[in-house]
């Protein structure tokens, strides 16, 4: 047992700073009721405090909560006791959880066609490499679920978000089996890790849209041509026709250029009128 000497209070005033006489290492002790009773030599009070702590949370209960996935800080806060007392009973259980997480990495993920040949660690390493992520920064953990079977967790950070994947680990021959419990876990052990990143449907729609538009344009019927009214001036008359020949519609042309058509537009003189007028002027 090492000898310690008291140096003073910590900056927060809640801990006593002690120093190792031989090595010079410093330690902190919580300045709680138990330490004050020990400093006074009040053995009766020390016994009462121990009974009160045991009544609040027994060592077996502490280990059960730690084995179920709780942290030392969570158990200490729930029981209202110092974290140092929880650590004393939690340490062997934390080692058990760490060992279970390590063994589970050698298990084989279950897929639709049976267990994979690769281990969980190999599959997850490949998935992280495809996504450009670093598995060295991820953290493995394991605990006992409500059904008594081991649950394995992988925690990693992407940007500002914390991601968690959970599997059920069943120990057995050749490393045991791994079953995905959530979407993140399923994506990591999927044979094609890039599948969730694909956008097949939008690409198909974008490719088909121009063709459909082109078919619509080709299928549109051409607009029907609108018949333009043919003016009388566009009627051709043979040049060898006699000058004194009277056209059948001469009475209508005799009305002159001021004649109005039903549409309100002045009619144009016919070629006969032009030719006859020219000949009559020459004669």
Coordinates of C-alpha atoms in Angstrom, one line a residue, residues 2 6 24 71 75 80 106 116-117 144 171 204 229 253 263 270:
X2 CA 1.4 3.4 -1.0
X6 CA -2.6 15.6 1.5
X24 CA 5.4 12.2 -6.7
X71 CA -21.9 3.5 -19.0
X75 CA -25.1 4.2 -13.5
X80 CA -26.4 9.0 -6.9
X106 CA -15.0 -12.5 -36.7
X116 CA -21.2 -14.8 -46.0
X117 CA -17.7 -16.1 -46.5
X144 CA -26.3 -8.1 -23.6
X171 CA -21.5 -17.2 -31.0
X204 CA -34.2 6.5 -66.4
X229 CA -58.3 33.9 -102.1
X253 CA -65.7 43.9 -114.8
X263 CA -65.4 41.2 -98.0
X270 CA -58.7 41.4 -115.1

